[in-house]
Short mmCIF file of C-alpha atoms and ligand atoms in Angstrom, two decimals:
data_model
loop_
_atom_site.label_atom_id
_atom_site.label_comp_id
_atom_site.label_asym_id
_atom_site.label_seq_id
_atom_site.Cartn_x
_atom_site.Cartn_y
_atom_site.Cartn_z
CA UNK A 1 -19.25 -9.65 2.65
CA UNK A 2 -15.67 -9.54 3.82
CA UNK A 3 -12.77 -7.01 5.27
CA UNK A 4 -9.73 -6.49 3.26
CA UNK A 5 -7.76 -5.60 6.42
CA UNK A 6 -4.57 -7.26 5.40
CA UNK A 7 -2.82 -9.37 2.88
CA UNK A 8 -2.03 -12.21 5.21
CA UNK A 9 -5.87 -12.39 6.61
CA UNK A 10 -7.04 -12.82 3.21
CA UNK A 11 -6.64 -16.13 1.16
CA UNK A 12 -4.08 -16.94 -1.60
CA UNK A 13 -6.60 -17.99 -3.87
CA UNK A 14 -8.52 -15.33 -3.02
CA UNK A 15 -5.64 -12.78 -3.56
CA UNK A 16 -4.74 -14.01 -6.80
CA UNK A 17 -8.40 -13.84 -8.02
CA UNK A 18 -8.45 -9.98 -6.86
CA UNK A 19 -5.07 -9.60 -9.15
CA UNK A 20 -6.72 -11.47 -12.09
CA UNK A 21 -9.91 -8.97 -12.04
CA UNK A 22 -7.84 -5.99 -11.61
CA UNK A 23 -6.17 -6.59 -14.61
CA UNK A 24 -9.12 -7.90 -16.31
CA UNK A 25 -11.29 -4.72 -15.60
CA UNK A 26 -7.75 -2.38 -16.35
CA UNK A 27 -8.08 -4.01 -19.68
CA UNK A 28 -11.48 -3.56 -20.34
CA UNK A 29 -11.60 -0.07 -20.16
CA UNK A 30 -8.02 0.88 -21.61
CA UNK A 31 -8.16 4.14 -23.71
CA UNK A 32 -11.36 5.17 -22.51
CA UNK A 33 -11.91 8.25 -20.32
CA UNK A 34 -11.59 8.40 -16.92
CA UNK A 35 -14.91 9.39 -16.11
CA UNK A 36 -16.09 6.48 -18.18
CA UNK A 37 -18.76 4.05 -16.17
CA UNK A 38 -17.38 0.18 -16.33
CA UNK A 39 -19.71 -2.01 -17.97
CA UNK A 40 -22.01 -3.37 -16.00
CA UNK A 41 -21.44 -0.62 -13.18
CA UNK A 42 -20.95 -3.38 -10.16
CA UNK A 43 -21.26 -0.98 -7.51
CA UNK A 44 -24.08 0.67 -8.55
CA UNK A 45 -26.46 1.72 -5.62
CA UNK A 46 -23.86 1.18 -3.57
CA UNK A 47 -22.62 4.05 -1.46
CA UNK A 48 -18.97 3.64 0.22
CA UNK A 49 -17.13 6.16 3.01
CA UNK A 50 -13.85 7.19 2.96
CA UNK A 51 -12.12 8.17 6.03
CA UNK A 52 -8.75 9.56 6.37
CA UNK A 53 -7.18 10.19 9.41
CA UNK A 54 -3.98 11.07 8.01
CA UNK A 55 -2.76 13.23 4.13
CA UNK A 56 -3.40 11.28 1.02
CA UNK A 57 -3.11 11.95 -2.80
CA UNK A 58 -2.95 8.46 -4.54
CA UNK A 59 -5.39 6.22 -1.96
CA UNK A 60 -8.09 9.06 -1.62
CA UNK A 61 -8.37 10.13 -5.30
CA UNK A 62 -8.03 6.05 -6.33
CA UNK A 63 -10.34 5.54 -4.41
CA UNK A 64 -13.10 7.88 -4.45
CA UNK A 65 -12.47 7.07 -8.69
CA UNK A 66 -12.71 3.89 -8.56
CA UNK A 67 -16.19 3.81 -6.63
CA UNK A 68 -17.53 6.33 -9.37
CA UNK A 69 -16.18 4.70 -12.49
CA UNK A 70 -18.19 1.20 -10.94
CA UNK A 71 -21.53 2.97 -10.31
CA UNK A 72 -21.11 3.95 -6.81
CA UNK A 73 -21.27 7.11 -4.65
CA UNK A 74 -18.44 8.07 -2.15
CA UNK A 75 -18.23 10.68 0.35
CA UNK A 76 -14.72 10.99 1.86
CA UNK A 77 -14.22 12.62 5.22
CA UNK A 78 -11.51 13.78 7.45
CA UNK A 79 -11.32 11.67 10.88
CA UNK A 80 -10.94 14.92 12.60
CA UNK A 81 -13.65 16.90 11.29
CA UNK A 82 -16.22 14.01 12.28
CA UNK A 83 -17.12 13.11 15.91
CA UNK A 84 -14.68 10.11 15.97
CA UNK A 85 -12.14 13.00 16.47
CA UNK A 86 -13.82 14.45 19.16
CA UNK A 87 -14.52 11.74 21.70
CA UNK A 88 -16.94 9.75 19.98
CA UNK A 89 -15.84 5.78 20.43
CA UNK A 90 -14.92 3.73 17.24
CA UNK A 91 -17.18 1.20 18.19
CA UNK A 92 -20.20 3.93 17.98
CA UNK A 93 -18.65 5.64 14.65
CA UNK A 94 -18.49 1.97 13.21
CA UNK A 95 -22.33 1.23 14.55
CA UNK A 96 -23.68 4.43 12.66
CA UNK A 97 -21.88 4.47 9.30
CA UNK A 98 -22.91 1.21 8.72
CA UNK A 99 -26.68 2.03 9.10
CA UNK A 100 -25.78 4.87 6.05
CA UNK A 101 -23.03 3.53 3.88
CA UNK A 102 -22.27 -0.18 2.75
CA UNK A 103 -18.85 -0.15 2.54
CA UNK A 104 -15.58 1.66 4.63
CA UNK A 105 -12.18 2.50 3.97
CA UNK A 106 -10.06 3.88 6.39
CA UNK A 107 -6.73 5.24 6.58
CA UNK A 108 -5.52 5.64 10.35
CA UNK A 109 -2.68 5.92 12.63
CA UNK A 110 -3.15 2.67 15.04
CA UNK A 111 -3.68 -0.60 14.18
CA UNK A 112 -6.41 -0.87 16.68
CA UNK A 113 -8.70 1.68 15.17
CA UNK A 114 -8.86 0.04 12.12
CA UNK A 115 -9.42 -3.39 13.92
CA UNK A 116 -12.13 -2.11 16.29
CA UNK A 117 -14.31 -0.36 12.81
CA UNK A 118 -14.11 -4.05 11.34
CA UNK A 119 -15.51 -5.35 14.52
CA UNK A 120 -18.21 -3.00 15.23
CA UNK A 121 -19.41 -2.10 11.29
CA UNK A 122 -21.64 -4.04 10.12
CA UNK A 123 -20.18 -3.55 6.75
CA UNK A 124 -16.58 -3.82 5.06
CA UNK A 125 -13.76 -2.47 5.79
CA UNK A 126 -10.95 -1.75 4.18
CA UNK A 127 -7.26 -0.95 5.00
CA UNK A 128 -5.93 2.27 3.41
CA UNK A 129 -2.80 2.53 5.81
CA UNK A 130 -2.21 2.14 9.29
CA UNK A 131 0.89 3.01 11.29
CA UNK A 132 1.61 -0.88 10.69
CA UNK A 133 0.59 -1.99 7.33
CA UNK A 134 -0.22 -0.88 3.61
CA UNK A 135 -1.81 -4.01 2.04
CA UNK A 136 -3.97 -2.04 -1.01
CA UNK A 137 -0.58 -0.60 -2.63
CA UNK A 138 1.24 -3.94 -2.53
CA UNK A 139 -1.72 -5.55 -4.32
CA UNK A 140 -0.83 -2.61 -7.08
CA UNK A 141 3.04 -3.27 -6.52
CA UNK A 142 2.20 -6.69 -6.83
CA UNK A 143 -0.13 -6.28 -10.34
CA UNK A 144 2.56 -4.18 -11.93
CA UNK A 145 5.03 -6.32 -10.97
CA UNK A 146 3.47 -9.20 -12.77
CA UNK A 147 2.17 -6.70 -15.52
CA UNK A 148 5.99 -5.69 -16.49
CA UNK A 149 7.50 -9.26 -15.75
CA UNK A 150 4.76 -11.89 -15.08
CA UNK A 151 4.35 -14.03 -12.21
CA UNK A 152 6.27 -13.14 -9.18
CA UNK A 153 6.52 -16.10 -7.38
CA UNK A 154 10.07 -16.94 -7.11
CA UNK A 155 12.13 -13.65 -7.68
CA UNK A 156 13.92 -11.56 -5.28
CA UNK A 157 12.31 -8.37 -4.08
CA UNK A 158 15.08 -6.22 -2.07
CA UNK A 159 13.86 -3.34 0.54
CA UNK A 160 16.69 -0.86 1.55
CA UNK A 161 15.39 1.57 3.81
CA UNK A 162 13.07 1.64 6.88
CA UNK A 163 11.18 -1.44 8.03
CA UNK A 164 7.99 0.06 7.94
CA UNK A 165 4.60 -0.34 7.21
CA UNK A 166 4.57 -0.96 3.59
CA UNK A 167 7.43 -3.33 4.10
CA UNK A 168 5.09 -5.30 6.40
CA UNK A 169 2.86 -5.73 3.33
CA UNK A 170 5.55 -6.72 1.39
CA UNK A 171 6.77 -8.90 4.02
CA UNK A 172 2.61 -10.28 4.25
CA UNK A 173 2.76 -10.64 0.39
CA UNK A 174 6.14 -12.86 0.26
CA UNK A 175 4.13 -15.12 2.44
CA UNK A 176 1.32 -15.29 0.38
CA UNK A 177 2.40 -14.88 -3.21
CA UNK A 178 5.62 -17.00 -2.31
CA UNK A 179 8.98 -14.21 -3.05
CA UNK A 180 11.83 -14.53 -1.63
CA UNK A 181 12.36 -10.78 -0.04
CA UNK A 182 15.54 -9.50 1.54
CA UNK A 183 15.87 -6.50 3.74
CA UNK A 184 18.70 -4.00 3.86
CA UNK A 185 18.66 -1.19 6.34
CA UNK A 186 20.19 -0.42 9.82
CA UNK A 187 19.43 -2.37 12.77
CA UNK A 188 17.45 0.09 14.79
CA UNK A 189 14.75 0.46 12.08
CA UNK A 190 14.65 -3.19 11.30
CA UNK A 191 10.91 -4.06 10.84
CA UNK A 192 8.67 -5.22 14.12
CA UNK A 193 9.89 -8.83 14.96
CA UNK A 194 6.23 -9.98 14.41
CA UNK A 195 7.17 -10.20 10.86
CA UNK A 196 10.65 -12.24 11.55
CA UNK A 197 10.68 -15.56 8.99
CA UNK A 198 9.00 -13.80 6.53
CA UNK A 199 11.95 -12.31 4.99
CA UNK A 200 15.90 -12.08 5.24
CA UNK A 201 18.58 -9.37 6.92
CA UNK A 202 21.63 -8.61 4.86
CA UNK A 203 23.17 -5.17 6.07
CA UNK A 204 25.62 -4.73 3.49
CA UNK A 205 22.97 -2.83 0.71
CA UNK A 206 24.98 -3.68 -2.42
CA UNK A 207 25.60 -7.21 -1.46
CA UNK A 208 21.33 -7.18 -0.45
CA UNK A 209 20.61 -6.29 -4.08
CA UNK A 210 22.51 -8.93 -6.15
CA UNK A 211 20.71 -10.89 -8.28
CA UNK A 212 16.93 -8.60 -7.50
CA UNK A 213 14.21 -8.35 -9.42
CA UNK A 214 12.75 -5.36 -7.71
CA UNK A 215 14.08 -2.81 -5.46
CA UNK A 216 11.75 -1.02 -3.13
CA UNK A 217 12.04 2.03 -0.69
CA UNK A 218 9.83 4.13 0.91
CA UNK A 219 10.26 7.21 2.80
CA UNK A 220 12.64 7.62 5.48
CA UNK A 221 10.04 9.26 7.96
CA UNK A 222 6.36 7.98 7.62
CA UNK A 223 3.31 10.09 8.58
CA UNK A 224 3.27 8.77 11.97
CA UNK A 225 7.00 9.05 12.62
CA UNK A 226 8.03 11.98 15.34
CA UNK A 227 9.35 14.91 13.17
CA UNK A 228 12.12 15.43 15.78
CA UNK A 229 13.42 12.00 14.58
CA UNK A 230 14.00 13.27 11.46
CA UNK A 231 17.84 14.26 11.20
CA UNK A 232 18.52 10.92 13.18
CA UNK A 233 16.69 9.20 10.93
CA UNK A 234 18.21 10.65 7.59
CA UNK A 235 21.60 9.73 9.19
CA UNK A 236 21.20 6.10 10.02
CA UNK A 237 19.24 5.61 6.39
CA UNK A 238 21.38 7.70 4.40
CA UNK A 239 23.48 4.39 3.53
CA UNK A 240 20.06 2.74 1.62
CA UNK A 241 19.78 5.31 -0.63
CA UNK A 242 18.68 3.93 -3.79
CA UNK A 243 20.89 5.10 -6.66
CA UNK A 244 22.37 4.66 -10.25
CA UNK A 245 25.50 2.64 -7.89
CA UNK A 246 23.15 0.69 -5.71
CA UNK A 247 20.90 -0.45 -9.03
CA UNK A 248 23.98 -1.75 -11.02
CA UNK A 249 24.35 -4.01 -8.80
CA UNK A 250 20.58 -5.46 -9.05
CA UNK A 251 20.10 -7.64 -11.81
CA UNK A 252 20.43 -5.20 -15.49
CA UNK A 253 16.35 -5.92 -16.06
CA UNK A 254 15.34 -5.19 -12.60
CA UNK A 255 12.34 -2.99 -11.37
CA UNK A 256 12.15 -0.17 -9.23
CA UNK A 257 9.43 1.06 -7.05
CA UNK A 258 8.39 3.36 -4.72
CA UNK A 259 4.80 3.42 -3.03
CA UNK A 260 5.28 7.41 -3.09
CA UNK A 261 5.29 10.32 -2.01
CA UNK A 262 8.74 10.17 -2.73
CA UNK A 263 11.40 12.80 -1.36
CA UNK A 264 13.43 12.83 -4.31
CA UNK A 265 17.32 12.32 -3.74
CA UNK A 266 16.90 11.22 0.21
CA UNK A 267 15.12 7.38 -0.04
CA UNK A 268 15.82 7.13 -4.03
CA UNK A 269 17.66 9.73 -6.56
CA UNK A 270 15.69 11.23 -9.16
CA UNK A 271 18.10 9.31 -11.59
CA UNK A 272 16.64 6.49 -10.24
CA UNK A 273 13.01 7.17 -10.05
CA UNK A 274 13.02 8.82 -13.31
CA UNK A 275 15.21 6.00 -15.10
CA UNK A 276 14.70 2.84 -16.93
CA UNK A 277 14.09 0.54 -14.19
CA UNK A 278 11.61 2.45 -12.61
CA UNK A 279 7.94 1.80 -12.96
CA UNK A 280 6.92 3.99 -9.64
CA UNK A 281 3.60 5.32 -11.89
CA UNK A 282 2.33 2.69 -13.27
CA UNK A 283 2.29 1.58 -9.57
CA UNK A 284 -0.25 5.00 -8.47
CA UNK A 285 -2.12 3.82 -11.59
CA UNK A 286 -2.46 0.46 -10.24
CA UNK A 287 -3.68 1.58 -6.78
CA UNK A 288 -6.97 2.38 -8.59
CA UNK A 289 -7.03 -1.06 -10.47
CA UNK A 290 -6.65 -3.08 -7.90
CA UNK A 291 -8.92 -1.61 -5.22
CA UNK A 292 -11.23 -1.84 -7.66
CA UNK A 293 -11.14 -5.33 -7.13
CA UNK A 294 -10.74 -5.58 -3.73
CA UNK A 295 -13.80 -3.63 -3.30
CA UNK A 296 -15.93 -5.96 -5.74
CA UNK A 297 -14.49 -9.17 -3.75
CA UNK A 298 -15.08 -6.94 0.03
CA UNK A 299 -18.62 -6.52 -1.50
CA UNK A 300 -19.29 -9.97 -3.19
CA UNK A 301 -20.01 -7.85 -6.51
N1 CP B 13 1.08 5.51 -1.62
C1 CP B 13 0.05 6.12 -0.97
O1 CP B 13 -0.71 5.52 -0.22
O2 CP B 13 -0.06 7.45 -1.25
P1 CP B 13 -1.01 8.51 -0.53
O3 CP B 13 -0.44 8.74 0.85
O4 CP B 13 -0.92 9.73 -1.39
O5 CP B 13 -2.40 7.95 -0.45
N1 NVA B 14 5.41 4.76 4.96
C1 NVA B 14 4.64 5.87 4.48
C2 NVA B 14 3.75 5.45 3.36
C3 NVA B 14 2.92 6.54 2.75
C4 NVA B 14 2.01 6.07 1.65
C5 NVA B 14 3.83 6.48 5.60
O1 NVA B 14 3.23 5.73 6.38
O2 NVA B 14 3.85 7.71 5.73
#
């Protein structure tokens, strides 16, 4: 039994044998419905919890499918409509669910609350987002990126945009997976110094992309940024854009992705997302396959 709480607390060999069964059990069932159970069913019996604290379409419903299509039961709940919203400590919340459930995923604003439920539960838990980091959809950015051009160890990943929490996965994942990754975006959103070593600074956005692999962005206000930092926000980023210009200047078979939601022609045009170099869907997809896997490896199944 272990936590999947971030990429850089879990091992590189243990990493790459997550990726390896994500794409062995997206294989396995390719073509088949949905709905369809996975041989074997390796979670069956097992029930897991889903909490989210904050709006989600891709890690809720990737989720709560992935469980079922293994055999397992889910029950997803808003952190505000249970107790944990209403006083009750994390420790506590932590203490109970794991006398029902036998594994967690949570999706929260601070770091802390996600650090406290590993603590305290007596079961797994899982990172689906915190104000800080995003490590399930890099292990999907990752897996596509190897699906569409194999092993990534070695090319350039570029981030324009905000140094956020996804880029602290990414930023994790160079680390771990060994990518060289380059960030582009203005100074007063450069990512939390924390992550400083595990990536370089190059301002100028078209020089930043030369020679990529993969570009990335990512929103220009996350769901725990102050709305009223919005226009001030869309002003200092507006530069990073990611665009038909910007991606000529990327190498001609490079990749583009975006973690979504996307708002279409702020972080990235629709050109972009809906062009050739773009493979922003078969990353959602691969939010399913690969927590797949990280729950079988959380859960020893
Ligand atoms: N990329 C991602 O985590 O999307 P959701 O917010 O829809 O879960
Ligand atoms: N950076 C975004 C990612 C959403 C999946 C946010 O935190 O809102």
């Amino acid at each position: 039994m272990t936590d999947f709480l971030d990429i850089h607390k879990t091992s590189k060999t243990d990493l790459r044998a997550i990726l390896t069964q994500a794409a062995d059990m997206k294989e396995a069932r390719k073509g088949l419905p949905k709905g369809t159970p996975d041989a074997g069913e390796p979670l069956k019996n097992q029930m897991v919890a889903l909490i989210f604290e904050k709006p989600s379409t891709r890690t809720r419903v990737s989720f709560d499918v992935g469980v079922r299509q293994m055999g397992g039961q889910t029950m997803v709940l808003s952190g505000s409509d249970m107790q944990l919203g209403h006083g009750e400590t994390i420790a506590d919340t932590a203490r109970v669910l794991s006398r029902y459930v036998d594994l967690i995923m949570i999706r929260t604003f601070e770091e802390q609350t996600l650090l406290e439920m590993a603590e305290y539960a007596t079961v797994p838990v899982i990172n689906g987002l915190t104000d800080r980091t995003h490590p399930c959809q890099i292990m999907a950015d990752i897996l596509t990126f190897e699906e569409h051009r194999g092993p990534i160890a070695g090319k350039k990943v570029v981030w324009s945009g905000d140094g956020n929490n996804v880029f602290a996965s990414f930023a994790h994942a160079a680390g771990q997976f060994g990518f060289d990754l380059t960030f582009t975006g203005p100074e007063p959103l450069d990512p939390e110094p924390a992550l400083d070593g595990l990536y370089n600074i190059e301002r100028d956005p078209q020089k930043a992309v030369q020679g990529a692999d993969l570009v990335v962005t990512d929103t220009w206000v996350s769901m725990h940024d102050p709305q009223s930092a919005r226009e001030r926000r869309h002003n200092q980023l507006r530069g990073y854009q990611v665009n038909d210009e910007l991606m000529a200047n990327a190498k001609s078979d490079s990749l583009f992705m975006h973690c979504l939601p996307a708002h279409r022609d702020d972080e990235a045009t629709s050109a972009v997302m809906d062009g050739p170099h773009s493979v922003i869907f078969d990353e959602a997809e691969n939010r399913l396959h690969a927590q797949k896997a990280i729950m079988r490896h959380c859960l020893g199944l």
